[in-house]
Short mmCIF file of C-alpha atoms in Angstrom, two decimals:
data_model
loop_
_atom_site.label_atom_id
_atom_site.label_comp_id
_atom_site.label_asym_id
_atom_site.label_seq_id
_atom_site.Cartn_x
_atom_site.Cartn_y
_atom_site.Cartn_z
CA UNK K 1 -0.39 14.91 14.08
CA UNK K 2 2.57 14.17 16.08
CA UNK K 3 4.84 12.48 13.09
CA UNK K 4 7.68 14.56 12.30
CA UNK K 5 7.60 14.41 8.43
CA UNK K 6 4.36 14.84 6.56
CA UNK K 7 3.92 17.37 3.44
CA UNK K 8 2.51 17.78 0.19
CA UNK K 9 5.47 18.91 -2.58
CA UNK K 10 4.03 19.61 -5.61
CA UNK K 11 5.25 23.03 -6.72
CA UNK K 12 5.96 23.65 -10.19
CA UNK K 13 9.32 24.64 -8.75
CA UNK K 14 9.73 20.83 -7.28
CA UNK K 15 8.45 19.32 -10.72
CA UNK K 16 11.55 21.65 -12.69
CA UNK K 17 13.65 20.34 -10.07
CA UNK K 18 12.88 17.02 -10.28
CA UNK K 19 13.46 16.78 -14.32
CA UNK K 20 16.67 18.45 -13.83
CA UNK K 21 17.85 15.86 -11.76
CA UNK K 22 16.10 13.16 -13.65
CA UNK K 23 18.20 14.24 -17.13
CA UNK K 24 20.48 12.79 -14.01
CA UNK K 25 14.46 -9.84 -5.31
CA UNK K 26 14.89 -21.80 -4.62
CA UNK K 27 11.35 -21.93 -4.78
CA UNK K 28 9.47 -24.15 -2.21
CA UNK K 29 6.24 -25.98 -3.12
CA UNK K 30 5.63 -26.40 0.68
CA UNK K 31 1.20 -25.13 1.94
CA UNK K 32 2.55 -24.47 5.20
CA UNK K 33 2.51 -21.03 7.01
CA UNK K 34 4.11 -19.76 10.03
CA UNK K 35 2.24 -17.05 9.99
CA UNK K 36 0.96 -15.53 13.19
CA UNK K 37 -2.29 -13.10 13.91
CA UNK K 38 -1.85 -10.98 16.97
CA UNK K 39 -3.11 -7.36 18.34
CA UNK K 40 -0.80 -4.95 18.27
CA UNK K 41 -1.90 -2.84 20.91
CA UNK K 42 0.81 -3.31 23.63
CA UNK K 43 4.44 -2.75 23.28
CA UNK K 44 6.75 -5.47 22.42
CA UNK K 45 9.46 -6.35 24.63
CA UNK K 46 12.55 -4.43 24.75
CA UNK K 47 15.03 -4.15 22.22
CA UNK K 48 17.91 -5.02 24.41
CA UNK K 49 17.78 -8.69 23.30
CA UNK K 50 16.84 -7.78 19.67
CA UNK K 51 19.39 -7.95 16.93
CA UNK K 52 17.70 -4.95 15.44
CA UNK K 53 19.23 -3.08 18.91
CA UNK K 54 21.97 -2.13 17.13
CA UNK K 55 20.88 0.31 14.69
CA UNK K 56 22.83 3.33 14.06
CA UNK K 57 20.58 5.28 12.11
CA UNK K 58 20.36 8.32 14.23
CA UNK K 59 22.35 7.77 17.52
CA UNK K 60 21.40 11.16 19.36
CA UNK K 61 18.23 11.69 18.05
CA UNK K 62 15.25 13.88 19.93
CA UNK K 63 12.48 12.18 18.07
CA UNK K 64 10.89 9.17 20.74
CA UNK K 65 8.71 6.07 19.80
CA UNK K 66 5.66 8.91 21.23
CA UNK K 67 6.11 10.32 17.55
CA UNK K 68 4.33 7.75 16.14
CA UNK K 69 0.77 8.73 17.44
CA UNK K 70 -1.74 11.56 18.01
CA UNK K 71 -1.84 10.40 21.38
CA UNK K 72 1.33 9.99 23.18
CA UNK K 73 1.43 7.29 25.45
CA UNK K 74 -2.39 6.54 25.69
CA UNK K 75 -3.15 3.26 24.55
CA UNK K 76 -5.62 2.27 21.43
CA UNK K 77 -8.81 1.02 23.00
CA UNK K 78 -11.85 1.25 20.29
CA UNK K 79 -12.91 -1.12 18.39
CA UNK K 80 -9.93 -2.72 16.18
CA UNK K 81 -9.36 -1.98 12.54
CA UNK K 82 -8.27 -4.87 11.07
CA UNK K 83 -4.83 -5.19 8.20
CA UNK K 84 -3.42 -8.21 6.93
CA UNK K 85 0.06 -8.84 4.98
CA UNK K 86 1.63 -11.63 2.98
CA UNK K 87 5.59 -12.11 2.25
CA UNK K 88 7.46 -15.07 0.83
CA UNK K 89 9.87 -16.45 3.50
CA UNK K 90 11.41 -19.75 2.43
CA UNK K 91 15.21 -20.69 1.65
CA UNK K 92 17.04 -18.26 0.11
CA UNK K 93 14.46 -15.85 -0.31
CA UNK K 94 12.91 -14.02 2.49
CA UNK K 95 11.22 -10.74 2.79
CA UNK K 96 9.24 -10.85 6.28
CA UNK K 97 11.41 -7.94 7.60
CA UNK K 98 9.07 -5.77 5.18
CA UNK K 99 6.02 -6.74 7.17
CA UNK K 100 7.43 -7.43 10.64
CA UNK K 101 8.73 -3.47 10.59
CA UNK K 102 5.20 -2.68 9.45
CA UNK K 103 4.01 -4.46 12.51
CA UNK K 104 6.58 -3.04 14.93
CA UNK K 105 5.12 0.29 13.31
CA UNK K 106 1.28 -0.08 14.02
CA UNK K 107 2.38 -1.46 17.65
CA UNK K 108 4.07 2.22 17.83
CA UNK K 109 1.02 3.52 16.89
CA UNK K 110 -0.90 1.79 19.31
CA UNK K 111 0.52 2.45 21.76
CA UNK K 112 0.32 6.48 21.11
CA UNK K 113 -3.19 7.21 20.49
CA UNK K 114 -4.05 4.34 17.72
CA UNK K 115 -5.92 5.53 14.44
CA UNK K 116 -8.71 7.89 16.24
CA UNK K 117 -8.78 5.76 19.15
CA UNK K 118 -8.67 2.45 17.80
CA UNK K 119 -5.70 -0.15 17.45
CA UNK K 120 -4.71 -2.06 14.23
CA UNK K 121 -5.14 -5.31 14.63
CA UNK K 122 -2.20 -7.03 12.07
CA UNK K 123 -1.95 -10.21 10.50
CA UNK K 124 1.20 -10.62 8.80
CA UNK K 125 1.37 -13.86 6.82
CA UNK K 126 4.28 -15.45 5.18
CA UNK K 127 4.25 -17.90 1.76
CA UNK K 128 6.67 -20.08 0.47
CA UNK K 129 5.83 -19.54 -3.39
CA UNK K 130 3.13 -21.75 -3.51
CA UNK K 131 -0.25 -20.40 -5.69
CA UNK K 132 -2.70 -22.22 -3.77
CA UNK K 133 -1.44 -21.17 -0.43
CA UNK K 134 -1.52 -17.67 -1.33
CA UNK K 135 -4.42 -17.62 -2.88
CA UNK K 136 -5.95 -19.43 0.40
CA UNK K 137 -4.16 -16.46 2.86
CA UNK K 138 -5.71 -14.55 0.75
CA UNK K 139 -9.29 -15.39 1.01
CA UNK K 140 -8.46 -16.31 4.71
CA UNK K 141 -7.14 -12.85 5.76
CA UNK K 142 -11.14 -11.39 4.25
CA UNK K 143 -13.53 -13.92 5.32
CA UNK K 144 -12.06 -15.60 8.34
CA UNK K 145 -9.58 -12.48 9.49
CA UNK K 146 -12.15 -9.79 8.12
CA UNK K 147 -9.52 -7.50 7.35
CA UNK K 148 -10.46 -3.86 5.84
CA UNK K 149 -7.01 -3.43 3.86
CA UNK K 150 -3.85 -5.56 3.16
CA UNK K 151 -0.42 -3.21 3.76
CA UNK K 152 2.78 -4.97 3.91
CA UNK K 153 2.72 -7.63 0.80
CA UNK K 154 5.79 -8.47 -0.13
CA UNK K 155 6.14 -11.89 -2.41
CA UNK K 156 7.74 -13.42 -5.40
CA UNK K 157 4.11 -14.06 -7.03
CA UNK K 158 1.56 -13.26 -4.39
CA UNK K 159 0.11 -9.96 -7.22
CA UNK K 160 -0.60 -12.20 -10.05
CA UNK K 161 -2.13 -15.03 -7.84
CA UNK K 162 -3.93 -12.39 -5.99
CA UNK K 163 -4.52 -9.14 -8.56
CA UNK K 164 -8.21 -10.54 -9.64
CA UNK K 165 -9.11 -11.44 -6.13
CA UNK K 166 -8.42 -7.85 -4.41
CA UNK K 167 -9.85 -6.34 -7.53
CA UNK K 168 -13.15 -8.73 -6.78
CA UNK K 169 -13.40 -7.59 -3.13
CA UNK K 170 -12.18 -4.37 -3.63
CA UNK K 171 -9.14 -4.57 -1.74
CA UNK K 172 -6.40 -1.74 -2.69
CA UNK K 173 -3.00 -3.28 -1.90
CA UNK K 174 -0.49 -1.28 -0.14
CA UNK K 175 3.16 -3.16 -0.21
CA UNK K 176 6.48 -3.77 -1.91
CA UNK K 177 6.24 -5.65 -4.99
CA UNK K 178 8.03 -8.05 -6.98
CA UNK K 179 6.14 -9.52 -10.22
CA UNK K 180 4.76 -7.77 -13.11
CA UNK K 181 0.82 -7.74 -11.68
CA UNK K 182 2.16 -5.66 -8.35
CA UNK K 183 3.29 -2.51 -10.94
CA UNK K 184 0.51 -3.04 -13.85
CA UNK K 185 -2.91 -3.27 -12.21
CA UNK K 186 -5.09 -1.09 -10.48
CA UNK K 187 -5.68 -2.36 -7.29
CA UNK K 188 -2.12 -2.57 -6.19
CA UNK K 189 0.55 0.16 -5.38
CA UNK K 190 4.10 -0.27 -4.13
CA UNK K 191 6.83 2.05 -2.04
CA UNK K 192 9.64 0.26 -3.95
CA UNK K 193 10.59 -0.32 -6.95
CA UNK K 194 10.67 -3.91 -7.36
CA UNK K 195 13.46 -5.87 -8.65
CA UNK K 196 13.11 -4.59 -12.38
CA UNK K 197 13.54 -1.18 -11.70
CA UNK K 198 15.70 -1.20 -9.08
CA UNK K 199 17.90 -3.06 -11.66
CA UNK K 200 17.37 -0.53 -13.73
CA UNK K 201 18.41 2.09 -11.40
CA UNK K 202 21.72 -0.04 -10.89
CA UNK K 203 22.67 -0.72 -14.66
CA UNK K 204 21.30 2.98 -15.07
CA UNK K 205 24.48 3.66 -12.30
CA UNK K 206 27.22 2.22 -13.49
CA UNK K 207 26.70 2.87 -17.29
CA UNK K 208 26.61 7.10 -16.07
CA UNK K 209 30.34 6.26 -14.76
CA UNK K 210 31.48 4.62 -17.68
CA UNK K 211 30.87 0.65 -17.64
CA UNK K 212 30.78 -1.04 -21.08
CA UNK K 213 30.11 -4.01 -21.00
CA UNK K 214 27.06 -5.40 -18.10
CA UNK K 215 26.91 -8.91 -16.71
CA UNK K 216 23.49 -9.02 -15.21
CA UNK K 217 22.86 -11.59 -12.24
CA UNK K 218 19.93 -13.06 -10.70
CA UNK K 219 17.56 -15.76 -8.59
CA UNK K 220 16.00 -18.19 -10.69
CA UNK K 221 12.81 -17.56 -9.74
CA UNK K 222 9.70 -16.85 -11.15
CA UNK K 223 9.69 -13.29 -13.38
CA UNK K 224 13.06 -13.35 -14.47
CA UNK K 225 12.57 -12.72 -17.61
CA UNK K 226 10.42 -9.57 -16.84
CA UNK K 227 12.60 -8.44 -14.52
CA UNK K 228 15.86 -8.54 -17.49
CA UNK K 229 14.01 -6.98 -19.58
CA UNK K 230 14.15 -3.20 -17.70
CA UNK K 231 18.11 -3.55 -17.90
CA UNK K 232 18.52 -4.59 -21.37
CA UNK K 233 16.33 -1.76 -22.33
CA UNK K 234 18.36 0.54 -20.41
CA UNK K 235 22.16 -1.08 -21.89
CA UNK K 236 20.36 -1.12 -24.98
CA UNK K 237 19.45 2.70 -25.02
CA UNK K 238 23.08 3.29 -24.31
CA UNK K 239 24.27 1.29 -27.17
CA UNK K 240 26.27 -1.09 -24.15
CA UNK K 241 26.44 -4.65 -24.74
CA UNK K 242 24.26 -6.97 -21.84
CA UNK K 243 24.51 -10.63 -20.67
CA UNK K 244 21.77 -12.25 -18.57
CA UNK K 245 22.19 -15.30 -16.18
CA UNK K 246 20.42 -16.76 -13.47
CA UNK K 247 21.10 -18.55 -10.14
CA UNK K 248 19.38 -21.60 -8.57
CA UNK K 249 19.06 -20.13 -4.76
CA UNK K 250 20.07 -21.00 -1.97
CA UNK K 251 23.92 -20.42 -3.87
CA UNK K 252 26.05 -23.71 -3.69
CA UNK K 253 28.58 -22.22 -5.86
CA UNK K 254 29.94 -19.10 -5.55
CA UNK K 255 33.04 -19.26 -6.71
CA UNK K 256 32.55 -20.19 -10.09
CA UNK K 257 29.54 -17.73 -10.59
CA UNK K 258 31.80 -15.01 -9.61
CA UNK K 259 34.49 -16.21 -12.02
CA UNK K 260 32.12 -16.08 -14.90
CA UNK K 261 30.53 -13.14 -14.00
CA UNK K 262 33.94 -11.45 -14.02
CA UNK K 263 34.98 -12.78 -17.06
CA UNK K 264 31.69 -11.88 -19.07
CA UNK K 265 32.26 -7.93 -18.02
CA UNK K 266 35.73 -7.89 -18.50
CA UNK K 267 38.24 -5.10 -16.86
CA UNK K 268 36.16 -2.14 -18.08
CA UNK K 269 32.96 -3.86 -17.59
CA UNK K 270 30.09 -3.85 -14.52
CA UNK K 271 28.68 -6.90 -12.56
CA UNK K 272 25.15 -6.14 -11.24
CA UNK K 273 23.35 -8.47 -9.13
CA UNK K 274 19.75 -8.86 -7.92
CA UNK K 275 19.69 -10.81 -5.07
CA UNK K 276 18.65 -11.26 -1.65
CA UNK K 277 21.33 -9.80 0.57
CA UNK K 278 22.20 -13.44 1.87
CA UNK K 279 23.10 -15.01 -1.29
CA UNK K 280 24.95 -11.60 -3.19
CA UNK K 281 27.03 -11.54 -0.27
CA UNK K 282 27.75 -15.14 -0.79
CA UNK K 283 28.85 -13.93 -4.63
CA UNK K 284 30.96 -10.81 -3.36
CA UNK K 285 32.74 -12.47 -0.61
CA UNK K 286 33.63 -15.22 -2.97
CA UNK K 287 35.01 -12.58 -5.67
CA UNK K 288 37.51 -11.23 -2.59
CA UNK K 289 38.59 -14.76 -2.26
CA UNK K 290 39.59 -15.07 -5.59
CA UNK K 291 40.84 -12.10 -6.00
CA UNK K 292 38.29 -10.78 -8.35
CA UNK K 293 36.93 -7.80 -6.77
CA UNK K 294 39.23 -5.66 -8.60
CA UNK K 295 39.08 -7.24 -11.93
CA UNK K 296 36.02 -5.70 -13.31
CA UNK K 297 35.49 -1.36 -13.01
CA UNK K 298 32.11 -1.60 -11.13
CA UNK K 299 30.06 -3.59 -8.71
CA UNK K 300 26.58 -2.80 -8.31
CA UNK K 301 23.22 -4.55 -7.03
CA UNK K 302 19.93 -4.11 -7.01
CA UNK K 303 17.68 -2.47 -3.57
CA UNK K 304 18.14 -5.70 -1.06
CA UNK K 305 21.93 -5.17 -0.94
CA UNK K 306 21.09 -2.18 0.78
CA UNK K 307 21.47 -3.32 4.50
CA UNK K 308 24.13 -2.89 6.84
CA UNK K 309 24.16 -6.60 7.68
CA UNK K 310 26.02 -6.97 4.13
CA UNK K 311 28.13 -3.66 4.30
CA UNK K 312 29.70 -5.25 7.64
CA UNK K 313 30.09 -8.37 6.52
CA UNK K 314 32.17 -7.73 3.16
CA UNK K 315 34.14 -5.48 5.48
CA UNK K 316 36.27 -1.77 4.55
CA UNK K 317 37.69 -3.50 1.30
CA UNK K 318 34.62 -3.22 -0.72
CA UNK K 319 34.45 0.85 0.20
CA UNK K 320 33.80 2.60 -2.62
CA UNK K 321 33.61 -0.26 -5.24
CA UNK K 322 29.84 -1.86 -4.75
CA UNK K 323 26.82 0.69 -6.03
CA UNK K 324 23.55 -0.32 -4.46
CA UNK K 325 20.43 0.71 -5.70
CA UNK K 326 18.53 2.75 -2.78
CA UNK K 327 14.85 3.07 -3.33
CA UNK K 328 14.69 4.91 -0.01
CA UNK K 329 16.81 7.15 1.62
CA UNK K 330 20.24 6.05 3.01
CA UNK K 331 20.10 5.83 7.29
CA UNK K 332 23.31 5.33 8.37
CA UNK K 333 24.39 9.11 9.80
CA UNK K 334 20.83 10.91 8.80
CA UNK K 335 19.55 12.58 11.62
CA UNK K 336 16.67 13.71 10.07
CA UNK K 337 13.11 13.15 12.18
CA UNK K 338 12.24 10.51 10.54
CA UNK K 339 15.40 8.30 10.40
CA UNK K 340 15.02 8.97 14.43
CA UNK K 341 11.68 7.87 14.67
CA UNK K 342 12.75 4.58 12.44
CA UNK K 343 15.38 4.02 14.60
CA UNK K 344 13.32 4.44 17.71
CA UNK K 345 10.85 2.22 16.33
CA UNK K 346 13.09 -0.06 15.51
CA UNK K 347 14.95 -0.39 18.41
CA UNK K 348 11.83 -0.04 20.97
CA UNK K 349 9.16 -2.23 18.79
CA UNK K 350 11.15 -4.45 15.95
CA UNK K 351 12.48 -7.44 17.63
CA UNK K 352 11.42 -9.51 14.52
CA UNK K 353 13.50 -7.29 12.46
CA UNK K 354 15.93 -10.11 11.77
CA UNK K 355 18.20 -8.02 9.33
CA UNK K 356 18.23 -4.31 11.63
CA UNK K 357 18.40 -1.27 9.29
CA UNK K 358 17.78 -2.03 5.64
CA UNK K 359 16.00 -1.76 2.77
CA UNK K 360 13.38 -4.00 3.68
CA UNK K 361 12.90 -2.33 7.01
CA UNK K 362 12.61 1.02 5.54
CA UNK K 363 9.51 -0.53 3.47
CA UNK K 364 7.52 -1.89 5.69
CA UNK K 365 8.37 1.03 7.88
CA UNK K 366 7.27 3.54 5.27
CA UNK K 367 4.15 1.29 4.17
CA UNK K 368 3.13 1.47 7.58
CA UNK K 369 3.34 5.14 7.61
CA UNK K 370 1.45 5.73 4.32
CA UNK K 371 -0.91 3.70 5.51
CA UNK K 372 -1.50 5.31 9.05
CA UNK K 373 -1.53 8.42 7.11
CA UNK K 374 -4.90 6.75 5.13
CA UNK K 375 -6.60 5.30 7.96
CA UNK K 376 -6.51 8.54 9.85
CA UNK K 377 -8.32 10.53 7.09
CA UNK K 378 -11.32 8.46 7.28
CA UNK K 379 -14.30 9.85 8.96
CA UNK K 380 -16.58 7.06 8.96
CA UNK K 381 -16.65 3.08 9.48
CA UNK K 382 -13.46 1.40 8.55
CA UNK K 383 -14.75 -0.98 5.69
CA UNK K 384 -12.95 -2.05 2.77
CA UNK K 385 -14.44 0.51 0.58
CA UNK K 386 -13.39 3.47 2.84
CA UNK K 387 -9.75 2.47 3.07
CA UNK K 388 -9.02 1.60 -0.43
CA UNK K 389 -10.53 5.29 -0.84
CA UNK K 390 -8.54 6.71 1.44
CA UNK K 391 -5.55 5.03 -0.21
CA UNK K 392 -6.53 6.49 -3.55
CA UNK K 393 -6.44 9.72 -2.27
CA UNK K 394 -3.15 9.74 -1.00
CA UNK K 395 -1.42 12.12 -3.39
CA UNK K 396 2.39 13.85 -3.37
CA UNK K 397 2.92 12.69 0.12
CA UNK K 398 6.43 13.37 1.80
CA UNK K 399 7.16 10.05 3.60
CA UNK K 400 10.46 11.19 4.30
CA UNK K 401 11.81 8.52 3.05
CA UNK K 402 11.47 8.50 -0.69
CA UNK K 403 13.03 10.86 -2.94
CA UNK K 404 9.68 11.78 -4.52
CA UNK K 405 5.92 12.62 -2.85
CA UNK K 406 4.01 9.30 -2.73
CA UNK K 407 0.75 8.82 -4.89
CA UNK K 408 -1.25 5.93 -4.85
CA UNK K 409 -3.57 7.31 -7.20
CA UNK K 410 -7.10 5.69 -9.28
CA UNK K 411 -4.67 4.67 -12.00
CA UNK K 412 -4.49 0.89 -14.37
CA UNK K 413 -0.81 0.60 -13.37
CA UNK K 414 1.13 2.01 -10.66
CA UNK K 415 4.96 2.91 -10.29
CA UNK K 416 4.80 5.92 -7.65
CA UNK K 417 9.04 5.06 -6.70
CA UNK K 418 10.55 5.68 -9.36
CA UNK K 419 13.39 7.96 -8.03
CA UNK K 420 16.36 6.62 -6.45
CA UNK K 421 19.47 6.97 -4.70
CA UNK K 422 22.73 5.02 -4.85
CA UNK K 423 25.10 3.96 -1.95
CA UNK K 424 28.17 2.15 -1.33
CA UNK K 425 29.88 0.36 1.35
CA UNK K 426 32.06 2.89 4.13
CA UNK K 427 33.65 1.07 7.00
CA UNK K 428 30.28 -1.42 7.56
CA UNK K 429 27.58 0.99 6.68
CA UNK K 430 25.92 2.02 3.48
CA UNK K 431 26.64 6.02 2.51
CA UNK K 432 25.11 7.74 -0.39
CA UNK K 433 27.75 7.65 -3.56
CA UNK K 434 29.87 10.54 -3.88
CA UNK K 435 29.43 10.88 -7.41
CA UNK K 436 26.12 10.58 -8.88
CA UNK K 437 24.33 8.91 -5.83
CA UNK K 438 21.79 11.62 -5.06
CA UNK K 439 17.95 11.53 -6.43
CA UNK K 440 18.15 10.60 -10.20
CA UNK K 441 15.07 9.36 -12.32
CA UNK K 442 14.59 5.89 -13.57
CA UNK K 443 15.36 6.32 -17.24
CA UNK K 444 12.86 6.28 -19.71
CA UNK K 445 14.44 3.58 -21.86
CA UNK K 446 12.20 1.26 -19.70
CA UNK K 447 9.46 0.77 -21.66
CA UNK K 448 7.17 0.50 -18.47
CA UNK K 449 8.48 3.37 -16.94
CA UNK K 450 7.50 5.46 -19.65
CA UNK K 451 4.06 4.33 -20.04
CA UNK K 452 3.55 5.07 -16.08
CA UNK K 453 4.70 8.63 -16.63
CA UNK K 454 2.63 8.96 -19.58
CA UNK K 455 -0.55 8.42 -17.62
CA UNK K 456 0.65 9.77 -13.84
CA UNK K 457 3.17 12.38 -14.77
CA UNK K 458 6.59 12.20 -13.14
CA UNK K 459 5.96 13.61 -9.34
CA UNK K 460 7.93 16.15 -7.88
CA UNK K 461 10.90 15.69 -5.60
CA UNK K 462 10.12 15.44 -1.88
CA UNK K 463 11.76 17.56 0.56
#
């Protein structure tokens, strides 16, 4: 295998390790789709008039797009093995970077040798929060699209319109979730954390450097009430005070969230925000405009802030005073063989990687990844029943780009990320924090969290 970063981490020295650290995402109603369904086989055009060109990830790297594949530079041929995806994309709300850098990822591989000689054929589909339409993808992808396993879902509610279906059909998910059913059912694992956890991991932040007093932020859209509920139990385990509030999005008024935000956490207080990186910017850049930014102690967000599209837009005066959430490993200045071959990807294959390095990109990137890994173990046909196998047996797997080995696992619930970093804003790019930003465990005070340890254990560190 030509990847650069592959491994299998548990030691009982990794799992002490781990602990020891650890005790440190407007709703349309609209059916339509533009969803497209295309081979992946053949390179996509160059990156020179992509956006996503100007990722800085690893500058000087020695890893090439040839990485990607057990075949450099031979093209898939065989038979293809079909893999579908579905991600909201509507106003104010858009996650198709997750399964367009999935694509641009299977193209790689495609292009290098395929999955034992044959090409994934992709079907990325995009929703607009609407349970009949995603229940119809759905059934379209398996009986019209015939695909063998569904790796890049990303959606406000596509797991609880979908989580009986796949478990009918016997479809294991691989994706990046966002409601309750993509965390709590069997036939559905994530890479990230989701928006409750990843709030969790940001409340979790700022409370470790002191904040007392949260003002907790967020789309009104569907699951909010699920999602509060992970930071509230996390204030609440500190004995720190919480208040909730939501947002109609797309934001029309930014100013006067930002004043109430600021006033509800006061000067020794935190503002944490789970948004799409769009509308918190909105939120932050009004804050500078008022003069805010400096009236509470912390800022912090959940995972989407994490892209260098909003550390260059709020600009060098935000260094050091916004703590993102990081489900995956910071980019910006790693030179490590992986962040090369993302960047190489990126910049060769992802020209519908509207937002360039990010958080989303680094999930579908890494979904894609897990799930080459899969498909290559299989021996036999590629059926629906051999890849949701395969995907079971996925266990401890070094991605490189989580802090923890990977396990999808035969479990009732699944939370495999639940490890993260934190980062904040330096000169237009996202660095990990200087204090307390390295691997730390989602706290326990989650109720959820601690009912998925109870049954998978806590997996080891990667690395």
């Amino acid at each position: 295998m030509n990847r650069p970063f592959h491994g299998r981490t548990r030691t009982a020295a990794a799992v002490v390790a781990a602990v020891a650290l650890g005790v440190l995402a407007g709703c349309s109603s609209s059916s339509s789709t533009s969803s497209t369904s295309a081979s992946t086989s053949a390179p996509a055009s160059s990156a020179a008039s992509s956006p996503a060109a100007s990722s800085s990830s690893a500058s000087a790297g020695t890893v090439s797009t040839s990485a990607c594949g057990t075949k450099p530079g031979v093209a898939a041929t065989g038979t293809p093995i079909n893999i579908g995806a579905i991600n909201t994309k509507q106003p104010g709300t858009d996650f198709s970077d997750i399964e367009n850098m999935a694509g641009a990822y299977f193209a790689c591989v495609n292009a290098n040798g395929g999955i034992n000689g044959h090409p994934i054929k992709f079907f990325p589909e995009t929703e607009q929060t609407n349970p009949s339409q995603i229940a119809a993808l759905a059934k379209q992808l398996v009986t019209t699209d015939h695909v063998v396993g569904m790796m890049g879902n990303s959606s406000i509610i596509e797991c609880s319109v979908d989580a009986a279906y796949w478990k009918s059909v016997g479809i294991d998910v691989l994706g990046a979730g966002i409601d309750p059913e993509c965390y709590s059912t069997p036939n559905t694992a994530s890479v990230n954390m989701g928006p409750r956890y990843s709030s969790d991991g940001a409340v979790q932040y700022v409370l470790a450097q002191g904040a007392n007093k949260i003002a907790f932020d967020q789309s009104n859209v569907p699951g909010t009430t699920y999602i509060a509920a992970g930071p509230n139990a996390v204030a609440k385990a500190k004995g720190v005070s919480i208040q909730d509030y939501t947002e109609n999005v797309p934001i029309t008024s930014a100013n006067a969230i930002a004043t109430k935000l600021v006033t509800a956490a006061g000067p020794s207080g935190a503002v944490v925000l789970n948004f799409t990186p769009p509308e918190a910017l909105l939120i932050l850049q009004a804050a500078q405009k008022l003069n805010l930014e400096d009236r509470v102690k912390y800022w912090a967000c959940s995972t989407p802030c994490n892209t260098d599209f909003l550390a260059t837009s709020l600009g060098p005066k935000w260094n050091g005073k916004l703590f993102v959430n990081a489900e995956l490993t910071p980019l910006d200045g790693n030179t490590s063989p992986t962040a090369q071959l993302f960047d190489a990807i990126l910049k060769q294959y992802g020209s519908d990687v509207s937002g360039g390095v990010g958080s989303f990109s680094e999930m579908g990137f890494t979904i894609a990844e897990i799930g080459t890994h899969a498909l290559e173990s299989i021996t036999g046909p590629y059926t629906i029943a051999a890849v949701s196998a395969a995907l079971e047996k996925v266990s401890d797997y070094n991605t490189g780009m989580l802090c923890q080995g990977y396990t999808y696992g035969s479990y009732s619930e699944h939370i495999p990320n639940n490890m993260d970093y934190t980062v904040t804003p330096d000169n237009g790019k996202f660095v990990e924090a200087s204090t307390g930003g390295g691997c730390t465990l989602i706290s326990a005070s989650d109720p959820q969290i601690a009912a998925y340890r109870a049954i998978a254990g806590t997996a080891p560190m990667a690395g």
